[in-house]
Amino acid sequence: MSTARNRGVTRRQIMRRALALGLALSSGSSLLAACAGGTQPTPTPAPQAAQTPATTGTEDKLEIFSWWTNPGEADGLAALFDIFKKRKPGVEIINATVAGGAGTNAKAVLVTRMQGGNPPDSFQVHAGQELIGTWVVAGKMEPINDLFEQEGWLKVMPKTLLDQISYKGEFFSVPVNIHRSNMLWYNKKLLADHGLQPPRTLDDFYTVAEKLKAAGVTPLSVGGKDKFEVPHLFEDLLLAVFGPTDYTKLFSEPSVWESDPRVDEAIEVLDRFLSFANEDRAALSWADAAQRVIDGTAAMTIMGDWAYGYFINKGAKPGEVFGWAPSPGTDGMFMWLSDSFGLPKGAPHRSNAIEWLKVCGSREGQDAFNPKKGSIPARTDPDKSVYDEYLRYSIDRFAQDALAPSVVHGAAANEAYMTEYGNALNVFSASRDKKQVKSMLIEAARELSR
Amino acid sequence: MAEKAAGAVRPAMARREAVLESRLPRVGQWLPLLVIAPSVVAILVFVYGFILWTTLVSVSRWQGIVPDFTFVGFRNYATIFLSYRFQSDLRNTIVFTVFFLLGSLAIGLLLAVLLDSKVRGESFFRTVYLFPMAISFVVTGTAWQWLFVPGTPQEPTGLNLLFRKLGLPIFIDWSTTSDVWPNGGLQVEWLRVPLGIPLAMLPVIIAAIWQMSGFTMAMYLAALRGIPDELREAARVDGASEWQVFRYITFPLLQPITLSAVIVLGHISLKIFDLIMTQTGGGPGFATDVPGIFMYETTFKSNKYAEGASIAIVMLVMVSILIVPYLIWRLRSETER
């Protein structure tokens, strides 16, 4: 870049240029650092000091952290707040919601706050391993067994559920709702037109799907854009192949993934299911996939029961436009996931937080929250009159069926496992390479024993 | 050499400055330092300090919420390099960078040359071409995702719908195929991913070129305007054709600007995140995944801080490979002047 314009250069000019270059260097390297800097959680020392319960007299506030910002879930949260306000008038509620699908953003904010020794009074977390594997193991939560005994929750919540959400015999969070993940939603008219019944078993499904495919209808609508849809389908198929007891073992005994031939069988089943599914799934969210069912361009979709809320919102009549059944092969099994609230160590307004947890676990609280959120209570004694048709059906199934925890939605395994498991199935959804997905699932299982 | 020139050319000025400096000795010494000190400190802490911190984390055993700084050497690096996802990320980054750079430079240069030919309403076109740069990558990604949603063969959407309406065949599954070109990709014994061009990456590359070619156009246009007309006139007088003028006069003079554009675009493409996150989310499979997304998910979804940090360091190294030679070259040419 030496041009003719520089005749003589003074030392001062050189200095000036060096300075300019230095600035250019530093701004250049701040660009470099943009990628490096991103990894940092705030590098604060472990918040030992903040772990003792605060006993100061400032009990006039309650901060509740969640990712419930959408209509329905936000209304449900507000209903819980109303009950709390009646019980403890004069306490100001700070609603610390962080928007973002499935709580990804919220979880990152929460980690930063907890590591910085600034926990909220109570926070939303999926009950089960997502809470235990992340927070309980790290020693950040207070056990709340007393509350469970005192409030009689041990009697009104199913024993299997209690077993699946406790860690070494201790409880750390109060489940406020239950969603069911193993549901099949179908277009009533399409099935009726072809003289078909909703499939109950895996073999039923193949028969139904073959007929629909021959008639030029997409039998199964599957999403994939949010990366949880195919892993979700697979967990329902695992449940169908393994049954509730052995399915649960997959996550307590990681070696099963390598030794049990039923793993290959489940992969085979998934491959067959996908052969009946739309090819463009990578570009669709679960909601886009569900939309095709009520539009009549696809016959069935397998999704959790938040799909019900979606259909209702879209104006589709339950029982007329669409119907539901347990996903093929899982009749009598209830794959659950649950939102819950826990008590972090060092909660600034501990006694209010405990009162909040009582509201969350109460019949009154759960019956106010769940009809709005479109889920069912974790208690088996709700006032069924406030729930609509599907939710009443679900409440009955929850009380009778064998319970199994969902992987994708945080109940069965920790987050590190969830990601690896999801990766394996998303690669499979695109590549359909059975050997590869098996080896990736075995690799993922190593995360379970950590 | 320069020192001698300084002493010889302007002795009077130097004398006057010396007088000034002796009058205000202290201010002259500490004021400049004081002015740059805050940014120097900030950069030392927030840039170099954090690079050091990330490096430390990347060789630790920190997984989960509680920090664990037990030294494990390069184990985390080995883990990520052996993983299917990261190998796919590296392949995708290279493919994306090469095509994005070539595309943006070629289209930018073409637009600039066309605009430079004294077209009427030039400033209008300049604005039109530059406008995409004003839009965030997030918006670009979302909009182009709609364009490339393929739909089903019965009910095509986006570009496929356009092709159907125009009576053209529907070409590809756009963003939903995980195929690697050429035909299944090149299988290498010790690699877990096939090498080649992931077809799902093409829509992303097109969107990125759409966004950034206006920027290269602006840079090239400025450079073209900076070339003295006399040079070209002289060549024409000597009997050179317009193509020869461009090939032997204009094009070589554009080289420094090309280098600057490569540096700017290169570092964008090596750490691209938002565009791909919104347009494809890294899917299908990991056909459009890049290290930025992998780093984010490893660190903030799986809480594997050590592995996340090692991905960040690898990204830093990749960008350094591009930037450092450039900085050295700049430094050398600055001092040689």
PDB file of N, CA, C and O in Angstrom, chain B residues 93-152:
ATOM      1  N   THR B  93     -18.523 -25.041   7.955  1.00  0.00           N
ATOM      2  CA  THR B  93     -17.906 -23.716   8.031  1.00  0.00           C
ATOM      3  C   THR B  93     -17.050 -23.457   6.809  1.00  0.00           C
ATOM      4  O   THR B  93     -17.092 -22.365   6.224  1.00  0.00           O
ATOM      5  N   ILE B  94     -16.284 -24.467   6.426  1.00  0.00           N
ATOM      6  CA  ILE B  94     -15.407 -24.279   5.263  1.00  0.00           C
ATOM      7  C   ILE B  94     -16.250 -24.057   4.008  1.00  0.00           C
ATOM      8  O   ILE B  94     -16.013 -23.112   3.248  1.00  0.00           O
ATOM      9  N   VAL B  95     -17.256 -24.902   3.815  1.00  0.00           N
ATOM     10  CA  VAL B  95     -18.118 -24.759   2.637  1.00  0.00           C
ATOM     11  C   VAL B  95     -18.775 -23.380   2.637  1.00  0.00           C
ATOM     12  O   VAL B  95     -18.760 -22.656   1.631  1.00  0.00           O
ATOM     13  N   PHE B  96     -19.335 -23.007   3.782  1.00  0.00           N
ATOM     14  CA  PHE B  96     -20.028 -21.732   3.868  1.00  0.00           C
ATOM     15  C   PHE B  96     -19.076 -20.578   3.566  1.00  0.00           C
ATOM     16  O   PHE B  96     -19.384 -19.694   2.769  1.00  0.00           O
ATOM     17  N   THR B  97     -17.894 -20.602   4.197  1.00  0.00           N
ATOM     18  CA  THR B  97     -16.950 -19.505   4.031  1.00  0.00           C
ATOM     19  C   THR B  97     -16.524 -19.351   2.573  1.00  0.00           C
ATOM     20  O   THR B  97     -16.560 -18.245   2.021  1.00  0.00           O
ATOM     21  N   VAL B  98     -16.160 -20.470   1.946  1.00  0.00           N
ATOM     22  CA  VAL B  98     -15.669 -20.394   0.568  1.00  0.00           C
ATOM     23  C   VAL B  98     -16.743 -19.819  -0.361  1.00  0.00           C
ATOM     24  O   VAL B  98     -16.509 -18.850  -1.086  1.00  0.00           O
ATOM     25  N   PHE B  99     -17.949 -20.395  -0.303  1.00  0.00           N
ATOM     26  CA  PHE B  99     -18.990 -19.951  -1.219  1.00  0.00           C
ATOM     27  C   PHE B  99     -19.486 -18.554  -0.910  1.00  0.00           C
ATOM     28  O   PHE B  99     -19.762 -17.750  -1.804  1.00  0.00           O
ATOM     29  N   PHE B 100     -19.587 -18.257   0.363  1.00  0.00           N
ATOM     30  CA  PHE B 100     -20.049 -16.943   0.772  1.00  0.00           C
ATOM     31  C   PHE B 100     -19.067 -15.862   0.313  1.00  0.00           C
ATOM     32  O   PHE B 100     -19.450 -14.828  -0.239  1.00  0.00           O
ATOM     33  N   LEU B 101     -17.772 -16.124   0.498  1.00  0.00           N
ATOM     34  CA  LEU B 101     -16.763 -15.147   0.079  1.00  0.00           C
ATOM     35  C   LEU B 101     -16.768 -14.968  -1.432  1.00  0.00           C
ATOM     36  O   LEU B 101     -16.870 -13.845  -1.933  1.00  0.00           O
ATOM     37  N   LEU B 102     -16.689 -16.093  -2.146  1.00  0.00           N
ATOM     38  CA  LEU B 102     -16.638 -15.992  -3.608  1.00  0.00           C
ATOM     39  C   LEU B 102     -17.890 -15.303  -4.134  1.00  0.00           C
ATOM     40  O   LEU B 102     -17.813 -14.390  -4.967  1.00  0.00           O
ATOM     41  N   GLY B 103     -19.040 -15.713  -3.618  1.00  0.00           N
ATOM     42  CA  GLY B 103     -20.301 -15.154  -4.093  1.00  0.00           C
ATOM     43  C   GLY B 103     -20.400 -13.670  -3.821  1.00  0.00           C
ATOM     44  O   GLY B 103     -20.718 -12.869  -4.718  1.00  0.00           O
ATOM     45  N   SER B 104     -20.122 -13.261  -2.590  1.00  0.00           N
ATOM     46  CA  SER B 104     -20.259 -11.848  -2.239  1.00  0.00           C
ATOM     47  C   SER B 104     -19.288 -10.999  -3.046  1.00  0.00           C
ATOM     48  O   SER B 104     -19.646  -9.911  -3.524  1.00  0.00           O
ATOM     49  N   LEU B 105     -18.051 -11.495  -3.185  1.00  0.00           N
ATOM     50  CA  LEU B 105     -17.055 -10.706  -3.911  1.00  0.00           C
ATOM     51  C   LEU B 105     -17.439 -10.581  -5.379  1.00  0.00           C
ATOM     52  O   LEU B 105     -17.417  -9.483  -5.948  1.00  0.00           O
ATOM     53  N   ALA B 106     -17.845 -11.693  -5.981  1.00  0.00           N
ATOM     54  CA  ALA B 106     -18.162 -11.659  -7.400  1.00  0.00           C
ATOM     55  C   ALA B 106     -19.362 -10.756  -7.666  1.00  0.00           C
ATOM     56  O   ALA B 106     -19.321  -9.878  -8.542  1.00  0.00           O
ATOM     57  N   ILE B 107     -20.425 -10.967  -6.896  1.00  0.00           N
ATOM     58  CA  ILE B 107     -21.636 -10.175  -7.139  1.00  0.00           C
ATOM     59  C   ILE B 107     -21.395  -8.711  -6.785  1.00  0.00           C
ATOM     60  O   ILE B 107     -21.812  -7.799  -7.505  1.00  0.00           O
ATOM     61  N   GLY B 108     -20.673  -8.472  -5.687  1.00  0.00           N
ATOM     62  CA  GLY B 108     -20.361  -7.098  -5.293  1.00  0.00           C
ATOM     63  C   GLY B 108     -19.564  -6.381  -6.372  1.00  0.00           C
ATOM     64  O   GLY B 108     -19.856  -5.239  -6.745  1.00  0.00           O
ATOM     65  N   LEU B 109     -18.560  -7.080  -6.923  1.00  0.00           N
ATOM     66  CA  LEU B 109     -17.723  -6.486  -7.960  1.00  0.00           C
ATOM     67  C   LEU B 109     -18.543  -6.197  -9.217  1.00  0.00           C
ATOM     68  O   LEU B 109     -18.460  -5.115  -9.809  1.00  0.00           O
ATOM     69  N   LEU B 110     -19.381  -7.159  -9.573  1.00  0.00           N
ATOM     70  CA  LEU B 110     -20.211  -6.991 -10.762  1.00  0.00           C
ATOM     71  C   LEU B 110     -21.118  -5.770 -10.608  1.00  0.00           C
ATOM     72  O   LEU B 110     -21.186  -4.908 -11.502  1.00  0.00           O
ATOM     73  N   LEU B 111     -21.792  -5.687  -9.464  1.00  0.00           N
ATOM     74  CA  LEU B 111     -22.690  -4.559  -9.224  1.00  0.00           C
ATOM     75  C   LEU B 111     -21.922  -3.244  -9.276  1.00  0.00           C
ATOM     76  O   LEU B 111     -22.378  -2.250  -9.863  1.00  0.00           O
ATOM     77  N   ALA B 112     -20.723  -3.243  -8.666  1.00  0.00           N
ATOM     78  CA  ALA B 112     -19.937  -2.008  -8.608  1.00  0.00           C
ATOM     79  C   ALA B 112     -19.516  -1.571 -10.006  1.00  0.00           C
ATOM     80  O   ALA B 112     -19.601  -0.386 -10.354  1.00  0.00           O
ATOM     81  N   VAL B 113     -19.067  -2.533 -10.821  1.00  0.00           N
ATOM     82  CA  VAL B 113     -18.640  -2.194 -12.177  1.00  0.00           C
ATOM     83  C   VAL B 113     -19.809  -1.636 -12.973  1.00  0.00           C
ATOM     84  O   VAL B 113     -19.700  -0.644 -13.689  1.00  0.00           O
ATOM     85  N   LEU B 114     -20.985  -2.284 -12.815  1.00  0.00           N
ATOM     86  CA  LEU B 114     -22.172  -1.809 -13.529  1.00  0.00           C
ATOM     87  C   LEU B 114     -22.540  -0.399 -13.086  1.00  0.00           C
ATOM     88  O   LEU B 114     -22.843   0.477 -13.897  1.00  0.00           O
ATOM     89  N   LEU B 115     -22.501  -0.173 -11.781  1.00  0.00           N
ATOM     90  CA  LEU B 115     -22.874   1.147 -11.262  1.00  0.00           C
ATOM     91  C   LEU B 115     -21.857   2.204 -11.666  1.00  0.00           C
ATOM     92  O   LEU B 115     -22.186   3.370 -11.816  1.00  0.00           O
ATOM     93  N   ASP B 116     -20.605   1.783 -11.829  1.00  0.00           N
ATOM     94  CA  ASP B 116     -19.541   2.726 -12.138  1.00  0.00           C
ATOM     95  C   ASP B 116     -19.640   3.227 -13.575  1.00  0.00           C
ATOM     96  O   ASP B 116     -19.019   4.222 -13.933  1.00  0.00           O
ATOM     97  N   SER B 117     -20.453   2.540 -14.393  1.00  0.00           N
ATOM     98  CA  SER B 117     -20.528   2.957 -15.800  1.00  0.00           C
ATOM     99  C   SER B 117     -21.519   4.095 -15.997  1.00  0.00           C
ATOM    100  O   SER B 117     -22.273   4.104 -16.953  1.00  0.00           O
ATOM    101  N   LYS B 118     -21.517   5.036 -15.034  1.00  0.00           N
ATOM    102  CA  LYS B 118     -22.300   6.273 -15.138  1.00  0.00           C
ATOM    103  C   LYS B 118     -23.774   6.006 -15.460  1.00  0.00           C
ATOM    104  O   LYS B 118     -24.352   6.606 -16.369  1.00  0.00           O
ATOM    105  N   VAL B 119     -24.352   5.047 -14.735  1.00  0.00           N
ATOM    106  CA  VAL B 119     -25.746   4.731 -14.962  1.00  0.00           C
ATOM    107  C   VAL B 119     -26.624   5.833 -14.365  1.00  0.00           C
ATOM    108  O   VAL B 119     -26.254   6.475 -13.382  1.00  0.00           O
ATOM    109  N   ARG B 120     -27.780   6.068 -14.983  1.00  0.00           N
ATOM    110  CA  ARG B 120     -28.665   7.108 -14.449  1.00  0.00           C
ATOM    111  C   ARG B 120     -29.327   6.594 -13.159  1.00  0.00           C
ATOM    112  O   ARG B 120     -29.637   5.422 -13.039  1.00  0.00           O
ATOM    113  N   GLY B 121     -29.543   7.486 -12.227  1.00  0.00           N
ATOM    114  CA  GLY B 121     -30.173   7.092 -10.961  1.00  0.00           C
ATOM    115  C   GLY B 121     -29.267   6.209 -10.136  1.00  0.00           C
ATOM    116  O   GLY B 121     -29.709   5.309  -9.438  1.00  0.00           O
ATOM    117  N   GLU B 122     -27.954   6.467 -10.233  1.00  0.00           N
ATOM    118  CA  GLU B 122     -26.989   5.603  -9.565  1.00  0.00           C
ATOM    119  C   GLU B 122     -27.239   5.537  -8.052  1.00  0.00           C
ATOM    120  O   GLU B 122     -27.199   4.469  -7.452  1.00  0.00           O
ATOM    121  N   SER B 123     -27.483   6.692  -7.458  1.00  0.00           N
ATOM    122  CA  SER B 123     -27.613   6.696  -5.993  1.00  0.00           C
ATOM    123  C   SER B 123     -28.821   5.879  -5.559  1.00  0.00           C
ATOM    124  O   SER B 123     -28.821   5.265  -4.493  1.00  0.00           O
ATOM    125  N   PHE B 124     -29.853   5.846  -6.397  1.00  0.00           N
ATOM    126  CA  PHE B 124     -31.025   5.024  -6.077  1.00  0.00           C
ATOM    127  C   PHE B 124     -30.639   3.548  -6.020  1.00  0.00           C
ATOM    128  O   PHE B 124     -30.927   2.850  -5.054  1.00  0.00           O
ATOM    129  N   PHE B 125     -29.925   3.090  -7.056  1.00  0.00           N
ATOM    130  CA  PHE B 125     -29.523   1.682  -7.083  1.00  0.00           C
ATOM    131  C   PHE B 125     -28.567   1.354  -5.952  1.00  0.00           C
ATOM    132  O   PHE B 125     -28.628   0.291  -5.351  1.00  0.00           O
ATOM    133  N   ARG B 126     -27.669   2.334  -5.669  1.00  0.00           N
ATOM    134  CA  ARG B 126     -26.703   2.112  -4.595  1.00  0.00           C
ATOM    135  C   ARG B 126     -27.450   1.833  -3.291  1.00  0.00           C
ATOM    136  O   ARG B 126     -27.125   0.921  -2.545  1.00  0.00           O
ATOM    137  N   THR B 127     -28.485   2.646  -3.043  1.00  0.00           N
ATOM    138  CA  THR B 127     -29.267   2.455  -1.827  1.00  0.00           C
ATOM    139  C   THR B 127     -29.971   1.106  -1.837  1.00  0.00           C
ATOM    140  O   THR B 127     -29.980   0.391  -0.832  1.00  0.00           O
ATOM    141  N   VAL B 128     -30.540   0.762  -2.982  1.00  0.00           N
ATOM    142  CA  VAL B 128     -31.258  -0.510  -3.076  1.00  0.00           C
ATOM    143  C   VAL B 128     -30.329  -1.673  -2.746  1.00  0.00           C
ATOM    144  O   VAL B 128     -30.663  -2.548  -1.953  1.00  0.00           O
ATOM    145  N   TYR B 129     -29.121  -1.642  -3.334  1.00  0.00           N
ATOM    146  CA  TYR B 129     -28.209  -2.759  -3.110  1.00  0.00           C
ATOM    147  C   TYR B 129     -27.637  -2.771  -1.696  1.00  0.00           C
ATOM    148  O   TYR B 129     -27.336  -3.815  -1.163  1.00  0.00           O
ATOM    149  N   LEU B 130     -27.482  -1.601  -1.124  1.00  0.00           N
ATOM    150  CA  LEU B 130     -26.903  -1.546   0.221  1.00  0.00           C
ATOM    151  C   LEU B 130     -27.931  -1.883   1.288  1.00  0.00           C
ATOM    152  O   LEU B 130     -27.591  -2.248   2.397  1.00  0.00           O
ATOM    153  N   PHE B 131     -29.209  -1.740   0.929  1.00  0.00           N
ATOM    154  CA  PHE B 131     -30.247  -1.853   1.943  1.00  0.00           C
ATOM    155  C   PHE B 131     -30.239  -3.159   2.745  1.00  0.00           C
ATOM    156  O   PHE B 131     -30.392  -3.118   3.958  1.00  0.00           O
ATOM    157  N   PRO B 132     -30.041  -4.316   2.099  1.00  0.00           N
ATOM    158  CA  PRO B 132     -30.065  -5.563   2.890  1.00  0.00           C
ATOM    159  C   PRO B 132     -29.118  -5.522   4.091  1.00  0.00           C
ATOM    160  O   PRO B 132     -29.394  -6.147   5.110  1.00  0.00           O
ATOM    161  N   MET B 133     -28.021  -4.750   3.972  1.00  0.00           N
ATOM    162  CA  MET B 133     -27.072  -4.683   5.086  1.00  0.00           C
ATOM    163  C   MET B 133     -27.672  -4.062   6.332  1.00  0.00           C
ATOM    164  O   MET B 133     -27.220  -4.302   7.440  1.00  0.00           O
ATOM    165  N   ALA B 134     -28.719  -3.245   6.130  1.00  0.00           N
ATOM    166  CA  ALA B 134     -29.337  -2.574   7.275  1.00  0.00           C
ATOM    167  C   ALA B 134     -30.214  -3.532   8.064  1.00  0.00           C
ATOM    168  O   ALA B 134     -30.631  -3.228   9.167  1.00  0.00           O
ATOM    169  N   ILE B 135     -30.468  -4.705   7.481  1.00  0.00           N
ATOM    170  CA  ILE B 135     -31.367  -5.658   8.129  1.00  0.00           C
ATOM    171  C   ILE B 135     -30.548  -6.626   8.967  1.00  0.00           C
ATOM    172  O   ILE B 135     -29.456  -7.021   8.589  1.00  0.00           O
ATOM    173  N   SER B 136     -31.112  -6.997  10.091  1.00  0.00           N
ATOM    174  CA  SER B 136     -30.412  -7.946  10.954  1.00  0.00           C
ATOM    175  C   SER B 136     -30.429  -9.337  10.319  1.00  0.00           C
ATOM    176  O   SER B 136     -31.363  -9.706   9.612  1.00  0.00           O
ATOM    177  N   PHE B 137     -29.369 -10.108  10.610  1.00  0.00           N
ATOM    178  CA  PHE B 137     -29.280 -11.476  10.098  1.00  0.00           C
ATOM    179  C   PHE B 137     -30.478 -12.314  10.551  1.00  0.00           C
ATOM    180  O   PHE B 137     -30.894 -13.243   9.865  1.00  0.00           O
ATOM    181  N   VAL B 138     -31.005 -11.968  11.715  1.00  0.00           N
ATOM    182  CA  VAL B 138     -32.138 -12.731  12.238  1.00  0.00           C
ATOM    183  C   VAL B 138     -33.348 -12.588  11.311  1.00  0.00           C
ATOM    184  O   VAL B 138     -34.024 -13.557  10.980  1.00  0.00           O
ATOM    185  N   VAL B 139     -33.582 -11.348  10.851  1.00  0.00           N
ATOM    186  CA  VAL B 139     -34.706 -11.098   9.952  1.00  0.00           C
ATOM    187  C   VAL B 139     -34.460 -11.794   8.617  1.00  0.00           C
ATOM    188  O   VAL B 139     -35.338 -12.464   8.070  1.00  0.00           O
ATOM    189  N   THR B 140     -33.245 -11.641   8.100  1.00  0.00           N
ATOM    190  CA  THR B 140     -32.895 -12.308   6.840  1.00  0.00           C
ATOM    191  C   THR B 140     -33.162 -13.805   6.933  1.00  0.00           C
ATOM    192  O   THR B 140     -33.799 -14.388   6.060  1.00  0.00           O
ATOM    193  N   GLY B 141     -32.675 -14.395   8.018  1.00  0.00           N
ATOM    194  CA  GLY B 141     -32.832 -15.841   8.180  1.00  0.00           C
ATOM    195  C   GLY B 141     -34.289 -16.252   8.186  1.00  0.00           C
ATOM    196  O   GLY B 141     -34.686 -17.203   7.503  1.00  0.00           O
ATOM    197  N   THR B 142     -35.112 -15.519   8.920  1.00  0.00           N
ATOM    198  CA  THR B 142     -36.526 -15.872   9.014  1.00  0.00           C
ATOM    199  C   THR B 142     -37.209 -15.750   7.655  1.00  0.00           C
ATOM    200  O   THR B 142     -37.933 -16.643   7.222  1.00  0.00           O
ATOM    201  N   ALA B 143     -36.949 -14.628   6.960  1.00  0.00           N
ATOM    202  CA  ALA B 143     -37.611 -14.400   5.683  1.00  0.00           C
ATOM    203  C   ALA B 143     -37.182 -15.440   4.651  1.00  0.00           C
ATOM    204  O   ALA B 143     -38.014 -16.014   3.947  1.00  0.00           O
ATOM    205  N   TRP B 144     -35.879 -15.722   4.591  1.00  0.00           N
ATOM    206  CA  TRP B 144     -35.410 -16.691   3.593  1.00  0.00           C
ATOM    207  C   TRP B 144     -35.819 -18.106   3.939  1.00  0.00           C
ATOM    208  O   TRP B 144     -35.922 -18.963   3.072  1.00  0.00           O
ATOM    209  N   GLN B 145     -36.048 -18.349   5.207  1.00  0.00           N
ATOM    210  CA  GLN B 145     -36.549 -19.666   5.578  1.00  0.00           C
ATOM    211  C   GLN B 145     -37.935 -19.872   4.957  1.00  0.00           C
ATOM    212  O   GLN B 145     -38.240 -20.945   4.444  1.00  0.00           O
ATOM    213  N   TRP B 146     -38.776 -18.847   4.981  1.00  0.00           N
ATOM    214  CA  TRP B 146     -40.097 -18.959   4.352  1.00  0.00           C
ATOM    215  C   TRP B 146     -39.964 -19.234   2.857  1.00  0.00           C
ATOM    216  O   TRP B 146     -40.707 -20.025   2.299  1.00  0.00           O
ATOM    217  N   LEU B 147     -38.995 -18.550   2.238  1.00  0.00           N
ATOM    218  CA  LEU B 147     -38.824 -18.739   0.799  1.00  0.00           C
ATOM    219  C   LEU B 147     -38.424 -20.166   0.450  1.00  0.00           C
ATOM    220  O   LEU B 147     -38.798 -20.691  -0.587  1.00  0.00           O
ATOM    221  N   PHE B 148     -37.651 -20.782   1.336  1.00  0.00           N
ATOM    222  CA  PHE B 148     -37.095 -22.091   0.987  1.00  0.00           C
ATOM    223  C   PHE B 148     -37.838 -23.264   1.609  1.00  0.00           C
ATOM    224  O   PHE B 148     -37.421 -24.395   1.449  1.00  0.00           O
ATOM    225  N   VAL B 149     -38.935 -23.010   2.318  1.00  0.00           N
ATOM    226  CA  VAL B 149     -39.720 -24.134   2.813  1.00  0.00           C
ATOM    227  C   VAL B 149     -40.282 -24.866   1.605  1.00  0.00           C
ATOM    228  O   VAL B 149     -40.984 -24.272   0.800  1.00  0.00           O
ATOM    229  N   PRO B 150     -39.931 -26.148   1.439  1.00  0.00           N
ATOM    230  CA  PRO B 150     -40.297 -26.805   0.175  1.00  0.00           C
ATOM    231  C   PRO B 150     -41.753 -27.240   0.077  1.00  0.00           C
ATOM    232  O   PRO B 150     -42.272 -27.379  -1.013  1.00  0.00           O
ATOM    233  N   GLY B 151     -42.437 -27.471   1.208  1.00  0.00           N
ATOM    234  CA  GLY B 151     -43.783 -28.022   1.138  1.00  0.00           C
ATOM    235  C   GLY B 151     -43.746 -29.472   0.714  1.00  0.00           C
ATOM    236  O   GLY B 151     -42.686 -30.093   0.699  1.00  0.00           O
ATOM    237  N   THR B 152     -44.873 -30.025   0.386  1.00  0.00           N
ATOM    238  CA  THR B 152     -44.928 -31.403  -0.085  1.00  0.00           C
ATOM    239  C   THR B 152     -45.036 -31.367  -1.609  1.00  0.00           C
ATOM    240  O   THR B 152     -45.416 -30.339  -2.166  1.00  0.00           O
TER     241      THR B 152
END
